[in-house]
PDB file of C-alpha atoms in Angstrom:
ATOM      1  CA  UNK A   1       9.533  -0.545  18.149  1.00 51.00           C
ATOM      2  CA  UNK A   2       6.572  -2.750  16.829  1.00 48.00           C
ATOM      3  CA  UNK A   3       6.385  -5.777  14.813  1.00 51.00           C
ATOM      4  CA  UNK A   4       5.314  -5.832  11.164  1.00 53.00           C
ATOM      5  CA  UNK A   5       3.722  -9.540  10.011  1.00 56.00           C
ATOM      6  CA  UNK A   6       4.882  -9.752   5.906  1.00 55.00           C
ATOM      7  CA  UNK A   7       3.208 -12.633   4.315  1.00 55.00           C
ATOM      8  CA  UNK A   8       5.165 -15.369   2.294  1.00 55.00           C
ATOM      9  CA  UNK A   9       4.860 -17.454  -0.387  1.00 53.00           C
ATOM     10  CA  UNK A  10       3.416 -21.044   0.631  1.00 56.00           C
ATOM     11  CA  UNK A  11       1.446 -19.772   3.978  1.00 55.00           C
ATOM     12  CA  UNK A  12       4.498 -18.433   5.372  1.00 55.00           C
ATOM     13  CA  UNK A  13       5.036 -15.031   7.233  1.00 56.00           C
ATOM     14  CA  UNK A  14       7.921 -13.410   8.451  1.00 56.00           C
ATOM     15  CA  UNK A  15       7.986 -11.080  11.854  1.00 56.00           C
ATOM     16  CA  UNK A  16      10.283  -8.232  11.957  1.00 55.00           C
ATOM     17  CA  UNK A  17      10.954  -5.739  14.895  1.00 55.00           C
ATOM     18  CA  UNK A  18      10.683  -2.321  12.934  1.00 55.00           C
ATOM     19  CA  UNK A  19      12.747   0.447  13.931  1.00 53.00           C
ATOM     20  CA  UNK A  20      11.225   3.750  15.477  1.00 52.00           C
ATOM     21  CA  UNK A  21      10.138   5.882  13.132  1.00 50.00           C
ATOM     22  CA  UNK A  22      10.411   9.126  12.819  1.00 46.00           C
ATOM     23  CA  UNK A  23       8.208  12.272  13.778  1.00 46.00           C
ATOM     24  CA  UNK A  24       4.845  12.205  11.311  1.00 41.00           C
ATOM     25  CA  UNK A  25       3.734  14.309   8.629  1.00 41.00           C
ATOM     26  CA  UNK A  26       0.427  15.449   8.764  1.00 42.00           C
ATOM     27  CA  UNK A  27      -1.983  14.168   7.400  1.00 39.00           C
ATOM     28  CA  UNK A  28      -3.099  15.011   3.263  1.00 40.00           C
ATOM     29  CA  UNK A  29      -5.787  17.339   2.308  1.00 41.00           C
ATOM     30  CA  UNK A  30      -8.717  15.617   0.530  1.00 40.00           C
ATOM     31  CA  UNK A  31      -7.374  15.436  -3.739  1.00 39.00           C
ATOM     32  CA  UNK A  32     -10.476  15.974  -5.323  1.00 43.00           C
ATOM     33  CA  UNK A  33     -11.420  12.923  -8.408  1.00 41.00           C
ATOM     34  CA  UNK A  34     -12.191  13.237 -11.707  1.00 43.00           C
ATOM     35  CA  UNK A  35     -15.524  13.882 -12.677  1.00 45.00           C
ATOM     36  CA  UNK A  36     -17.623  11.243 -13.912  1.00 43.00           C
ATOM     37  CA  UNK A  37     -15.127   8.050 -12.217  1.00 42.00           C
ATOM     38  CA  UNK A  38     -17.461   5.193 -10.643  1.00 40.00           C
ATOM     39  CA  UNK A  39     -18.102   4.556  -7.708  1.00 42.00           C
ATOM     40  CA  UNK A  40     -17.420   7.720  -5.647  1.00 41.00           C
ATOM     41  CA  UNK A  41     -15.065   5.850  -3.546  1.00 39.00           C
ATOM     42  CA  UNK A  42     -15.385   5.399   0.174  1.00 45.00           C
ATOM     43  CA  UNK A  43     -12.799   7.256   2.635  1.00 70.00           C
ATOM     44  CA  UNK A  44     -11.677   3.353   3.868  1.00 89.00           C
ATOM     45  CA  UNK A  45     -12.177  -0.201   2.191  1.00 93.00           C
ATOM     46  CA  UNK A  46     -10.981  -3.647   4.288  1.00 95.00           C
ATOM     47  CA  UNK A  47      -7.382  -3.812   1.622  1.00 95.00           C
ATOM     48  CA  UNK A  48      -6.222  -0.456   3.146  1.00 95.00           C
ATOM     49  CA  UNK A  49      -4.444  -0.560   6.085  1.00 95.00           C
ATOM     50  CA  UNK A  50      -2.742   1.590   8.699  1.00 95.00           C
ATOM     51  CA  UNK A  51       1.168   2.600   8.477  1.00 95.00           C
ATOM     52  CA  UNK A  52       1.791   3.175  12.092  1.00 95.00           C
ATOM     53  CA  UNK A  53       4.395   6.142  12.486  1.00 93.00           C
ATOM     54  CA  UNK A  54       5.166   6.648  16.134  1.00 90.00           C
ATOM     55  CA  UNK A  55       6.453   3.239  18.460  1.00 87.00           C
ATOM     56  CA  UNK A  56       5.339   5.932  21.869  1.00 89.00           C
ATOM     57  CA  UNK A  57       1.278   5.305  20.289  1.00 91.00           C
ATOM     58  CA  UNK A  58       0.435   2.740  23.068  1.00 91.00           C
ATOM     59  CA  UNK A  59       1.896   4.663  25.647  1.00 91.00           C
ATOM     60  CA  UNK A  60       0.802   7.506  24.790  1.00 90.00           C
ATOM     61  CA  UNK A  61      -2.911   6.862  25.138  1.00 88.00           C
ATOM     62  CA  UNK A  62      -4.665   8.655  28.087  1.00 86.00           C
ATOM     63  CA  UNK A  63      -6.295   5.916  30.797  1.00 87.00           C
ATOM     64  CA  UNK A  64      -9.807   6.219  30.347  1.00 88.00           C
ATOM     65  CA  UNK A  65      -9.303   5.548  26.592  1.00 88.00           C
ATOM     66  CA  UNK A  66     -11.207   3.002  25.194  1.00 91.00           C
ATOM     67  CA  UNK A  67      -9.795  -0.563  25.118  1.00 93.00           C
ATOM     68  CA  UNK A  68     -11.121  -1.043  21.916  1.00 95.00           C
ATOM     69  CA  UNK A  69      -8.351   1.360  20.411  1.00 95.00           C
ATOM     70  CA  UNK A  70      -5.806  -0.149  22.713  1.00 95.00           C
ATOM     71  CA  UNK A  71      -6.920  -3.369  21.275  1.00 96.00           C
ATOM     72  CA  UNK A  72      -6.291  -2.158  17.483  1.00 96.00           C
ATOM     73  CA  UNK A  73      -2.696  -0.160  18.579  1.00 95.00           C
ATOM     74  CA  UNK A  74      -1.524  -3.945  19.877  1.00 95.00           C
ATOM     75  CA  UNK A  75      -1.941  -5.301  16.411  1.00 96.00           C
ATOM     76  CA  UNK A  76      -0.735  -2.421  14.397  1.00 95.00           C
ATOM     77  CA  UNK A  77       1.488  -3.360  11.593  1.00 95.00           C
ATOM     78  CA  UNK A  78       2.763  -1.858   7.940  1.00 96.00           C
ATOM     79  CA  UNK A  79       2.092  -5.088   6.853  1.00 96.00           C
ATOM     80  CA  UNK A  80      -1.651  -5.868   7.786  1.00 96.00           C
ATOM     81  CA  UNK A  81      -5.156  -4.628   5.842  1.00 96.00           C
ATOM     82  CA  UNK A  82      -8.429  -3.491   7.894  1.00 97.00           C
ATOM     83  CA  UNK A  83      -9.873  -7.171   6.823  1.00 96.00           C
ATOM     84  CA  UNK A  84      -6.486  -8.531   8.888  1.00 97.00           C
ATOM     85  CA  UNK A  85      -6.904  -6.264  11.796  1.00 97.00           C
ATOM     86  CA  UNK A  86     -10.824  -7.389  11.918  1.00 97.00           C
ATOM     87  CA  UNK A  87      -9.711 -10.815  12.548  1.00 96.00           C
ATOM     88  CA  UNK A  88      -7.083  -9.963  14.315  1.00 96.00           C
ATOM     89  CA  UNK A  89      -9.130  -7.881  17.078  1.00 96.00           C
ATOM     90  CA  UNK A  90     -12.014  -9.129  16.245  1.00 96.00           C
ATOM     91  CA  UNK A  91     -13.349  -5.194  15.710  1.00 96.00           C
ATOM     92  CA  UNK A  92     -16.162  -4.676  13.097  1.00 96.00           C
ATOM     93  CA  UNK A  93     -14.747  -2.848  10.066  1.00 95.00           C
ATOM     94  CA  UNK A  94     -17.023   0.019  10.893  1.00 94.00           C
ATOM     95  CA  UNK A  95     -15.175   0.378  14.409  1.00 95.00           C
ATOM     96  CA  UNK A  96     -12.338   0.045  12.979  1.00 96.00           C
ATOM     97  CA  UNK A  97     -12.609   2.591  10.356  1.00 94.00           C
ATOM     98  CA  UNK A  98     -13.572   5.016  13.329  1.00 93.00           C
ATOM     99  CA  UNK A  99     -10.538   4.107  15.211  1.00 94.00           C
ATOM    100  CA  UNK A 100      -8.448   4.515  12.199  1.00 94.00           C
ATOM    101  CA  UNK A 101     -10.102   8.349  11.567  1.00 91.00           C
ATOM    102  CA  UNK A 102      -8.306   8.673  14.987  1.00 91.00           C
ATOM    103  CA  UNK A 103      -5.042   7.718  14.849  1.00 93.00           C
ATOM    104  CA  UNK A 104      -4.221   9.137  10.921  1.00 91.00           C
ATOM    105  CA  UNK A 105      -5.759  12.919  12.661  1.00 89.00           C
ATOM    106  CA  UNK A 106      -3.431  12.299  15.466  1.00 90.00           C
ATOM    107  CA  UNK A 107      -0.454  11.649  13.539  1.00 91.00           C
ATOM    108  CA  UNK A 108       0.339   7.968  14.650  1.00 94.00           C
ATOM    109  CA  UNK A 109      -0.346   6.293  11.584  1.00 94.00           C
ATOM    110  CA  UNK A 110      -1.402   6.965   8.216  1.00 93.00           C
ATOM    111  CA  UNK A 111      -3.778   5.423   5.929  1.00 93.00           C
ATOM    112  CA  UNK A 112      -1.916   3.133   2.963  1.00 94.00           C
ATOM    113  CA  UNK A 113      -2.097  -0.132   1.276  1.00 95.00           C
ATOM    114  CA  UNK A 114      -0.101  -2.889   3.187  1.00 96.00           C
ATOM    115  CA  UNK A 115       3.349  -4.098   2.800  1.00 97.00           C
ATOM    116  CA  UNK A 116       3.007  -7.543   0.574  1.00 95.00           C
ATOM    117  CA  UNK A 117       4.931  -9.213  -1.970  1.00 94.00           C
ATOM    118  CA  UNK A 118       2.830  -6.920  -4.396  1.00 94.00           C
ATOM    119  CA  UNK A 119       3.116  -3.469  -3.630  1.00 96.00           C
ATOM    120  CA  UNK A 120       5.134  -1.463  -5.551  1.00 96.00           C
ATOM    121  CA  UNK A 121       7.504   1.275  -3.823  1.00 96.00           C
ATOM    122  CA  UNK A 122       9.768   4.018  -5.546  1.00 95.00           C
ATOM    123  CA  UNK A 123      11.752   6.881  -4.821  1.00 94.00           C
ATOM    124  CA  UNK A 124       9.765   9.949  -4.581  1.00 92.00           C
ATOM    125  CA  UNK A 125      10.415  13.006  -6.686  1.00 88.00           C
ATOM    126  CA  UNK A 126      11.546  15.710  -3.813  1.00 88.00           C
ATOM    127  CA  UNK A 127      13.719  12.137  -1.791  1.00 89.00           C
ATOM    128  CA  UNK A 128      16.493  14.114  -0.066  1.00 86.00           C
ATOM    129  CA  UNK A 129      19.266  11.790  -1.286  1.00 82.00           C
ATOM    130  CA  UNK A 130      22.635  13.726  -0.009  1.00 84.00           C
ATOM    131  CA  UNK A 131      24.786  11.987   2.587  1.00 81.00           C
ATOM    132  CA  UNK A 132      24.107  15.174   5.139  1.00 85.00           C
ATOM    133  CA  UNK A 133      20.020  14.855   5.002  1.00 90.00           C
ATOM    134  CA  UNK A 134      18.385  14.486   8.234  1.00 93.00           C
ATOM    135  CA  UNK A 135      17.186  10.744   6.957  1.00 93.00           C
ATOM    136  CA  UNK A 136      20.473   9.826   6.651  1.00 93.00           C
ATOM    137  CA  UNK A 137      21.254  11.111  10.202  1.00 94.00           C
ATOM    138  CA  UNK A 138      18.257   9.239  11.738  1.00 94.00           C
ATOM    139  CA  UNK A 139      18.990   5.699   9.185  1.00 94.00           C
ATOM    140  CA  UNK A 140      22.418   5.589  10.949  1.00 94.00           C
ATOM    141  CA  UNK A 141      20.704   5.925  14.517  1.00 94.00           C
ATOM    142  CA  UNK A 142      17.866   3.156  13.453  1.00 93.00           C
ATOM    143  CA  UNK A 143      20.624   0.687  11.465  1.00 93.00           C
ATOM    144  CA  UNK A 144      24.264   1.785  12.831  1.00 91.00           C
ATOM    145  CA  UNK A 145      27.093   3.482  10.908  1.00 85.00           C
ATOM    146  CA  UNK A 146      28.110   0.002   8.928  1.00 90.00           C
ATOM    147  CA  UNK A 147      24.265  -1.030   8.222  1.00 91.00           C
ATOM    148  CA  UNK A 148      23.843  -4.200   6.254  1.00 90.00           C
ATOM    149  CA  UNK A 149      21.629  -2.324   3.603  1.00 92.00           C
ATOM    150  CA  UNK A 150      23.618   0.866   3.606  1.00 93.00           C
ATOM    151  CA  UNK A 151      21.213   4.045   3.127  1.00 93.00           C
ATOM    152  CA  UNK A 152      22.208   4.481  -1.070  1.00 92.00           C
ATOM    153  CA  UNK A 153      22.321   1.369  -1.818  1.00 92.00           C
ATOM    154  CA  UNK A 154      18.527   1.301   0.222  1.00 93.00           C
ATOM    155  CA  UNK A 155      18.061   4.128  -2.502  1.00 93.00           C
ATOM    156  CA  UNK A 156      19.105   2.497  -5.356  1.00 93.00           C
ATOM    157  CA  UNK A 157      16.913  -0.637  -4.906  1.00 93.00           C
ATOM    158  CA  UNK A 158      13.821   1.754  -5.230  1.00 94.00           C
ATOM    159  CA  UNK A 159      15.318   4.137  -7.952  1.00 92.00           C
ATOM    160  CA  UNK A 160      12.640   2.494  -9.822  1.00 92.00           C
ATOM    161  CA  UNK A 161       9.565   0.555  -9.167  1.00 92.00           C
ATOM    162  CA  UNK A 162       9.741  -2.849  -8.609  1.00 89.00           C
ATOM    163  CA  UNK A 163       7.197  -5.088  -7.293  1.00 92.00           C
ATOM    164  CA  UNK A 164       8.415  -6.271  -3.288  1.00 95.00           C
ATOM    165  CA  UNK A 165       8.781  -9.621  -4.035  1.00 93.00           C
ATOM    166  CA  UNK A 166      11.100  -9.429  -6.800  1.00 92.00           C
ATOM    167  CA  UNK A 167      13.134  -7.122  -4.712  1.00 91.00           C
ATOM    168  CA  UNK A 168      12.978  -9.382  -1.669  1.00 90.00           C
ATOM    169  CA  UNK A 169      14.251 -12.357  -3.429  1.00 89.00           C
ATOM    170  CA  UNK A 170      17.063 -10.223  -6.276  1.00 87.00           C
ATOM    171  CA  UNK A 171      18.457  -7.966  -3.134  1.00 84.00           C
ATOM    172  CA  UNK A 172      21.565  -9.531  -1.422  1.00 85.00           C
ATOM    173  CA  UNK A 173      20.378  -8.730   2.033  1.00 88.00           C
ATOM    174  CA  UNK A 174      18.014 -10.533   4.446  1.00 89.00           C
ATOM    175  CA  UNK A 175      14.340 -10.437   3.604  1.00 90.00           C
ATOM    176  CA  UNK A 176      14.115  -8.993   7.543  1.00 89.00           C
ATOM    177  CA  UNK A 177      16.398  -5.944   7.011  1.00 92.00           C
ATOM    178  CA  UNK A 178      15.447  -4.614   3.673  1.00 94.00           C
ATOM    179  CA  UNK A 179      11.282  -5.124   5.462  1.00 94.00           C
ATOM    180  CA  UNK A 180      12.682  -2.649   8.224  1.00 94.00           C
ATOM    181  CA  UNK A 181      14.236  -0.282   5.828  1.00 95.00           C
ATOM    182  CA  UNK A 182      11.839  -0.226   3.503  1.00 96.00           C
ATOM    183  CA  UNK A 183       8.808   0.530   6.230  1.00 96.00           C
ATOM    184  CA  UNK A 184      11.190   3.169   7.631  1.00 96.00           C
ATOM    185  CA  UNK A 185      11.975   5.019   4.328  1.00 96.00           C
ATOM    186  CA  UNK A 186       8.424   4.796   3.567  1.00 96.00           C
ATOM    187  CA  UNK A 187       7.656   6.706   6.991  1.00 95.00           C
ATOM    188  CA  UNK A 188       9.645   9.093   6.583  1.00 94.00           C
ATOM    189  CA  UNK A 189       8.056   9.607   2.901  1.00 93.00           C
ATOM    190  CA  UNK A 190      11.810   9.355   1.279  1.00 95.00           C
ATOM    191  CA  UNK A 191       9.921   6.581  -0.827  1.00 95.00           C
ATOM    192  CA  UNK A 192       6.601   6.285  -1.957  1.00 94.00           C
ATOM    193  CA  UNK A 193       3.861   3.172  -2.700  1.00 95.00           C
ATOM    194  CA  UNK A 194       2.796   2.920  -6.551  1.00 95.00           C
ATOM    195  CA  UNK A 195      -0.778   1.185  -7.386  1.00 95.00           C
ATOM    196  CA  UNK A 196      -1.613   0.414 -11.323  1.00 95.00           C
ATOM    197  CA  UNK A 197      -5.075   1.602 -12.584  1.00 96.00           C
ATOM    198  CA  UNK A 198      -6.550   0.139 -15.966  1.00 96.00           C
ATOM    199  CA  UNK A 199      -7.511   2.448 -18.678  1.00 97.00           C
ATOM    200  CA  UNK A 200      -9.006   1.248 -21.813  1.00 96.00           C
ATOM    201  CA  UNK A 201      -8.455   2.980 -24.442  1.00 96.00           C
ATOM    202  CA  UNK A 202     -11.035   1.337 -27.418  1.00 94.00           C
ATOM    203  CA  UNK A 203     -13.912  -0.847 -27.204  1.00 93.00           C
ATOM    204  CA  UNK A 204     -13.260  -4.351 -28.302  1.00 92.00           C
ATOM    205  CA  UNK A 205     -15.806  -6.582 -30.312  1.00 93.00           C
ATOM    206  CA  UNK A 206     -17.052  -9.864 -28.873  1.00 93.00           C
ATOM    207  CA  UNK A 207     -14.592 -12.788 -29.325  1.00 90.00           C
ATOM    208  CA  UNK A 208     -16.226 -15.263 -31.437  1.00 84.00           C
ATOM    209  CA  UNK A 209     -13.680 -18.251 -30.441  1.00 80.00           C
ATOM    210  CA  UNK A 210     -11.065 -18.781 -27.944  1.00 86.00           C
ATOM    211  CA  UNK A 211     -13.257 -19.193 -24.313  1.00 90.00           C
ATOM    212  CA  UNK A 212     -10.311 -17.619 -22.313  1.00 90.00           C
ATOM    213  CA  UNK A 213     -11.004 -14.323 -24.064  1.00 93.00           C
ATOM    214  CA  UNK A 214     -14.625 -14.380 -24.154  1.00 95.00           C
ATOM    215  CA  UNK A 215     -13.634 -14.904 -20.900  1.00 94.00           C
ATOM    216  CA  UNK A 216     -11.768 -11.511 -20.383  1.00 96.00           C
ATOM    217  CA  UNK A 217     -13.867  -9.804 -22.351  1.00 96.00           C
ATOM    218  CA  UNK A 218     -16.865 -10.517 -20.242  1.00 95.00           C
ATOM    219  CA  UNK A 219     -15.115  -9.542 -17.524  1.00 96.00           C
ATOM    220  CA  UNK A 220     -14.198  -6.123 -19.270  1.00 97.00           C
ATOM    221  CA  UNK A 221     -17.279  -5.330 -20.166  1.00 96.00           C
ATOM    222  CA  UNK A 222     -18.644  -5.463 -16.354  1.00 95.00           C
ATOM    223  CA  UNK A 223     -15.881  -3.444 -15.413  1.00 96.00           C
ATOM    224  CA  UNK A 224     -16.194  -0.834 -18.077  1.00 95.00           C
ATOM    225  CA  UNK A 225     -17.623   2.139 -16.067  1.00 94.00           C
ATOM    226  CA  UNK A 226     -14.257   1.866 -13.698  1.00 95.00           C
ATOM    227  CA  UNK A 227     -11.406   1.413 -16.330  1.00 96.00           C
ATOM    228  CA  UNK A 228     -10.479   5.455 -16.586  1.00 94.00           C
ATOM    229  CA  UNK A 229      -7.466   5.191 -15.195  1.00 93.00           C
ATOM    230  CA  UNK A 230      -8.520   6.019 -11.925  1.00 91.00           C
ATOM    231  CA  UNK A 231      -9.327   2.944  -9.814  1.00 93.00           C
ATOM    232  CA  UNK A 232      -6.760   0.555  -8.692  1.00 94.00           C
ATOM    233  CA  UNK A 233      -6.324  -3.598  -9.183  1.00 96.00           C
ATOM    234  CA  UNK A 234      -7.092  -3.486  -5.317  1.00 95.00           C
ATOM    235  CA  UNK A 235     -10.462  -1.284  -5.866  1.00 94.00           C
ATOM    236  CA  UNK A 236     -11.738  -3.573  -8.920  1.00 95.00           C
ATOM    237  CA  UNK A 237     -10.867  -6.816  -7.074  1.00 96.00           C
ATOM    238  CA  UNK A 238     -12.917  -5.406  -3.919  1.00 94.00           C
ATOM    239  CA  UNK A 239     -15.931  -3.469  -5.699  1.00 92.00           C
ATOM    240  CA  UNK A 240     -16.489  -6.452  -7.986  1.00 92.00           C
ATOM    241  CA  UNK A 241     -15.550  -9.288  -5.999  1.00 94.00           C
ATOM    242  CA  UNK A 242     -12.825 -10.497  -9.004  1.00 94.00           C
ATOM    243  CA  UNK A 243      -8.996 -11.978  -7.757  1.00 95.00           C
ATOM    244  CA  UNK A 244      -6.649 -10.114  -8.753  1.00 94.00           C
ATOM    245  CA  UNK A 245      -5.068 -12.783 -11.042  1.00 95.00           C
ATOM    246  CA  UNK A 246      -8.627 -12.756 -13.004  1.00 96.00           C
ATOM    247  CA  UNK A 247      -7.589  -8.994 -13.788  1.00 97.00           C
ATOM    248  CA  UNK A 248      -4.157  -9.266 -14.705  1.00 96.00           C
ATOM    249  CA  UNK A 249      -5.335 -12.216 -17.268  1.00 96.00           C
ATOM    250  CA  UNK A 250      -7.803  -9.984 -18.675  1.00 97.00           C
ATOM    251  CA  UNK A 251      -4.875  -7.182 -19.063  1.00 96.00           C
ATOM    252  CA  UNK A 252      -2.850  -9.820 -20.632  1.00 96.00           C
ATOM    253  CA  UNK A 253      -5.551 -10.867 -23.066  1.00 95.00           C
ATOM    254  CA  UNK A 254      -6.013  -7.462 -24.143  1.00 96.00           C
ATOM    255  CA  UNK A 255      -2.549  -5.456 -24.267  1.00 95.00           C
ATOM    256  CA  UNK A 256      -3.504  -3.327 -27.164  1.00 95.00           C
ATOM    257  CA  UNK A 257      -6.893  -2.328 -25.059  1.00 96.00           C
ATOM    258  CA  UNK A 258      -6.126  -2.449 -21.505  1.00 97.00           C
ATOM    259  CA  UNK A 259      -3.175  -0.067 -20.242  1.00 96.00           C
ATOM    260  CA  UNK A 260      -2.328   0.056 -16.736  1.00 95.00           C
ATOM    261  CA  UNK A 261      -0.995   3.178 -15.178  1.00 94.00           C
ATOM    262  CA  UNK A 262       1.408   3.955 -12.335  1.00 94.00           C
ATOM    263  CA  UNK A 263      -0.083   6.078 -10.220  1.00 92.00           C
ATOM    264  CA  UNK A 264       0.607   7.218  -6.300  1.00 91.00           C
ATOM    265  CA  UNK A 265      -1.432   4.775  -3.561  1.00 91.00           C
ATOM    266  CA  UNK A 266      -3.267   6.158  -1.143  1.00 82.00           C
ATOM    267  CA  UNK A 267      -1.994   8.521   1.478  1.00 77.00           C
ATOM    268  CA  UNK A 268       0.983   9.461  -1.000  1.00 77.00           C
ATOM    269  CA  UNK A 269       0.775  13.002  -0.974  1.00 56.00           C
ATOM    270  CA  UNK A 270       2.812  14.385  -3.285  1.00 41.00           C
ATOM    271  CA  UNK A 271       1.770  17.223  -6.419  1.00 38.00           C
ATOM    272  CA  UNK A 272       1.106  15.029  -8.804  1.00 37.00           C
ATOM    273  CA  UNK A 273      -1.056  12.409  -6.820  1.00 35.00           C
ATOM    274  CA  UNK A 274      -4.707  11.886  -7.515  1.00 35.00           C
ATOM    275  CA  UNK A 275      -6.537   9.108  -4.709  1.00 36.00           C
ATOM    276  CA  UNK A 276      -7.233   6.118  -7.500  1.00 36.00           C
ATOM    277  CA  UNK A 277      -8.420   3.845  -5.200  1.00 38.00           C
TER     278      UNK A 277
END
């Protein structure tokens, strides 16, 4: 297996051996956008990161690879962004974008927003969820036939979305083995990562008192052009250089104006998914 790093309140981080995951999907085709959304997005940005899907990756390399990519399979983990593995390897973002292009057309990994306390998982529509499923035969191989997070009660923890914190902390099972069976339903695509978009839905007149909403509303204004429902909190924090708690204060100072909207993260492949950043 391989070891996922999942960051912690207060600086912390917690290691967990993953276990092997199962044989990979191919890739997604390319989901064509909406016309008119801003920016035409790039294929990778430094929050992405890789989902590594085979533990035989490192081994299977041929000799006279290049060490760079051996360098970037050694730090590999569900729960690290391109910016993570750049200091980790020390790899230019370009590099490792190239390296990445690799890996996701070889079926090792797949492109995805990391595991932190803020993604948001849930059950995909087309889950198979009977006892006799081929997931269930491979989750009692991984976890044994008395797992501590038995496989439906796994399922019921995502039967709707949640952000991964609150589930880490609520869930009455260690923080280590719901990490492992999370990353290994999310493999196996029996679950799939949500991302919210903003849409606004009416313009909004200047604020003529209260300096936290003038506040806000500044900010809205700049990011007009990208709230369409299309681009993520992790796409406007990046393009515009805004934290993410400067967003969700502007949604909160607008609730009437600003909706956000559940939509699949990317490498989620299923009908109804549109790439929103």
């Amino acid at each position: 297996g391989y070891v996922a790093r999942l960051p912690l309140p207060q600086g912390m981080s917690l290691e967990v051996q993953l276990p092997p995951p199962a044989r990979p999907a191919p890739p997604p085709p390319p989901v064509a956008r909406s016309e008119g959304a801003l920016p035409p997005p790039p294929p990778l940005r430094p929050y992405l990161g890789l989902l590594p899907l085979r533990e035989d990756t490192l081994a299977s390399l041929p000799p006279d690879c290049s060490p760079l990519l051996v360098r970037l399979v050694r730090e590999l983990s569900a729960a690290r962004s391109f910016s993570d593995l750049h200091l980790e390897t020390g790899l230019p973002l370009d590099t490792l974008y190239l390296l990445a292009g690799h890996l996701a057309e070889w079926g090792h990994a797949r492109v995805a927003l990391p595991l932190t306390e803020e993604s948001l998982f849930a059950l995909r529509p087309d889950a198979p969820t009977h006892a006799d499923s081929e997931v269930a035969a491979e989750y009692a191989a991984a976890f044994g036939a008395r797992p501590a997070l038995p496989l439906l009660s796994a399922l019921a923890l995502f039967s709707e979305p949640r952000r991964f914190g609150d589930l880490s902390r609520s869930a009455r099972v260690p923080a280590r083995r719901l990490v492992q069976a999370t990353v290994f339903l999310w493999q196996r695509r029996v679950i799939h990562q949500l991302q919210t978009c903003l849409l606004a839905v009416a313009e909004v007149a200047r604020p003529a008192v209260e300096p936290e909403r003038l506040v806000a509303w500044q900010l809205m204004q700049q990011l007009r052009p990208m709230l369409h429902g299309e681009h993520s909190l992790e796409e406007l924090s990046w393009h515009e250089g805004v934290p993410r708690r400067a967003l969700l204060q502007m949604v909160a100072a607008f609730p009437d104006v600003l909706l956000p909207v559940l939509m699949p993260a990317v490498g989620e492949d299923f009908e109804e998914a549109q790439d929103c950043g």
